[in-house]
């Protein structure tokens, strides 16, 4: 469960970074 949350957060951050780029 914790892994899923971490993955979701990491993916969201990556997406935001990519979009901001």
PDB file of C-alpha atoms in Angstrom:
ATOM      1  CA  UNK A   1       0.000   0.000   0.000  1.00  0.00           C
ATOM      2  CA  UNK A   2       2.765   2.402   0.922  1.00  0.00           C
ATOM      3  CA  UNK A   3       4.589   1.577  -2.284  1.00  0.00           C
ATOM      4  CA  UNK A   4       1.519   2.417  -4.342  1.00  0.00           C
ATOM      5  CA  UNK A   5       1.200   5.818  -2.691  1.00  0.00           C
ATOM      6  CA  UNK A   6       4.886   6.558  -3.192  1.00  0.00           C
ATOM      7  CA  UNK A   7       4.633   5.526  -6.829  1.00  0.00           C
ATOM      8  CA  UNK A   8       1.549   7.666  -7.393  1.00  0.00           C
ATOM      9  CA  UNK A   9       3.255  10.678  -5.808  1.00  0.00           C
ATOM     10  CA  UNK A  10       6.461  10.106  -7.785  1.00  0.00           C
ATOM     11  CA  UNK A  11       4.532   9.765 -11.041  1.00  0.00           C
ATOM     12  CA  UNK A  12       2.524  12.894 -10.318  1.00  0.00           C
ATOM     13  CA  UNK A  13       5.701  14.831  -9.572  1.00  0.00           C
ATOM     14  CA  UNK A  14       7.383  13.511 -12.704  1.00  0.00           C
ATOM     15  CA  UNK A  15       4.344  14.460 -14.816  1.00  0.00           C
ATOM     16  CA  UNK A  16       4.241  17.945 -13.312  1.00  0.00           C
ATOM     17  CA  UNK A  17       7.951  18.390 -13.919  1.00  0.00           C
ATOM     18  CA  UNK A  18       7.644  17.195 -17.498  1.00  0.00           C
ATOM     19  CA  UNK A  19       4.678  19.466 -18.125  1.00  0.00           C
ATOM     20  CA  UNK A  20       6.401  22.433 -16.487  1.00  0.00           C
ATOM     21  CA  UNK A  21       9.480  21.793 -18.613  1.00  0.00           C
TER      22      UNK A  21
END
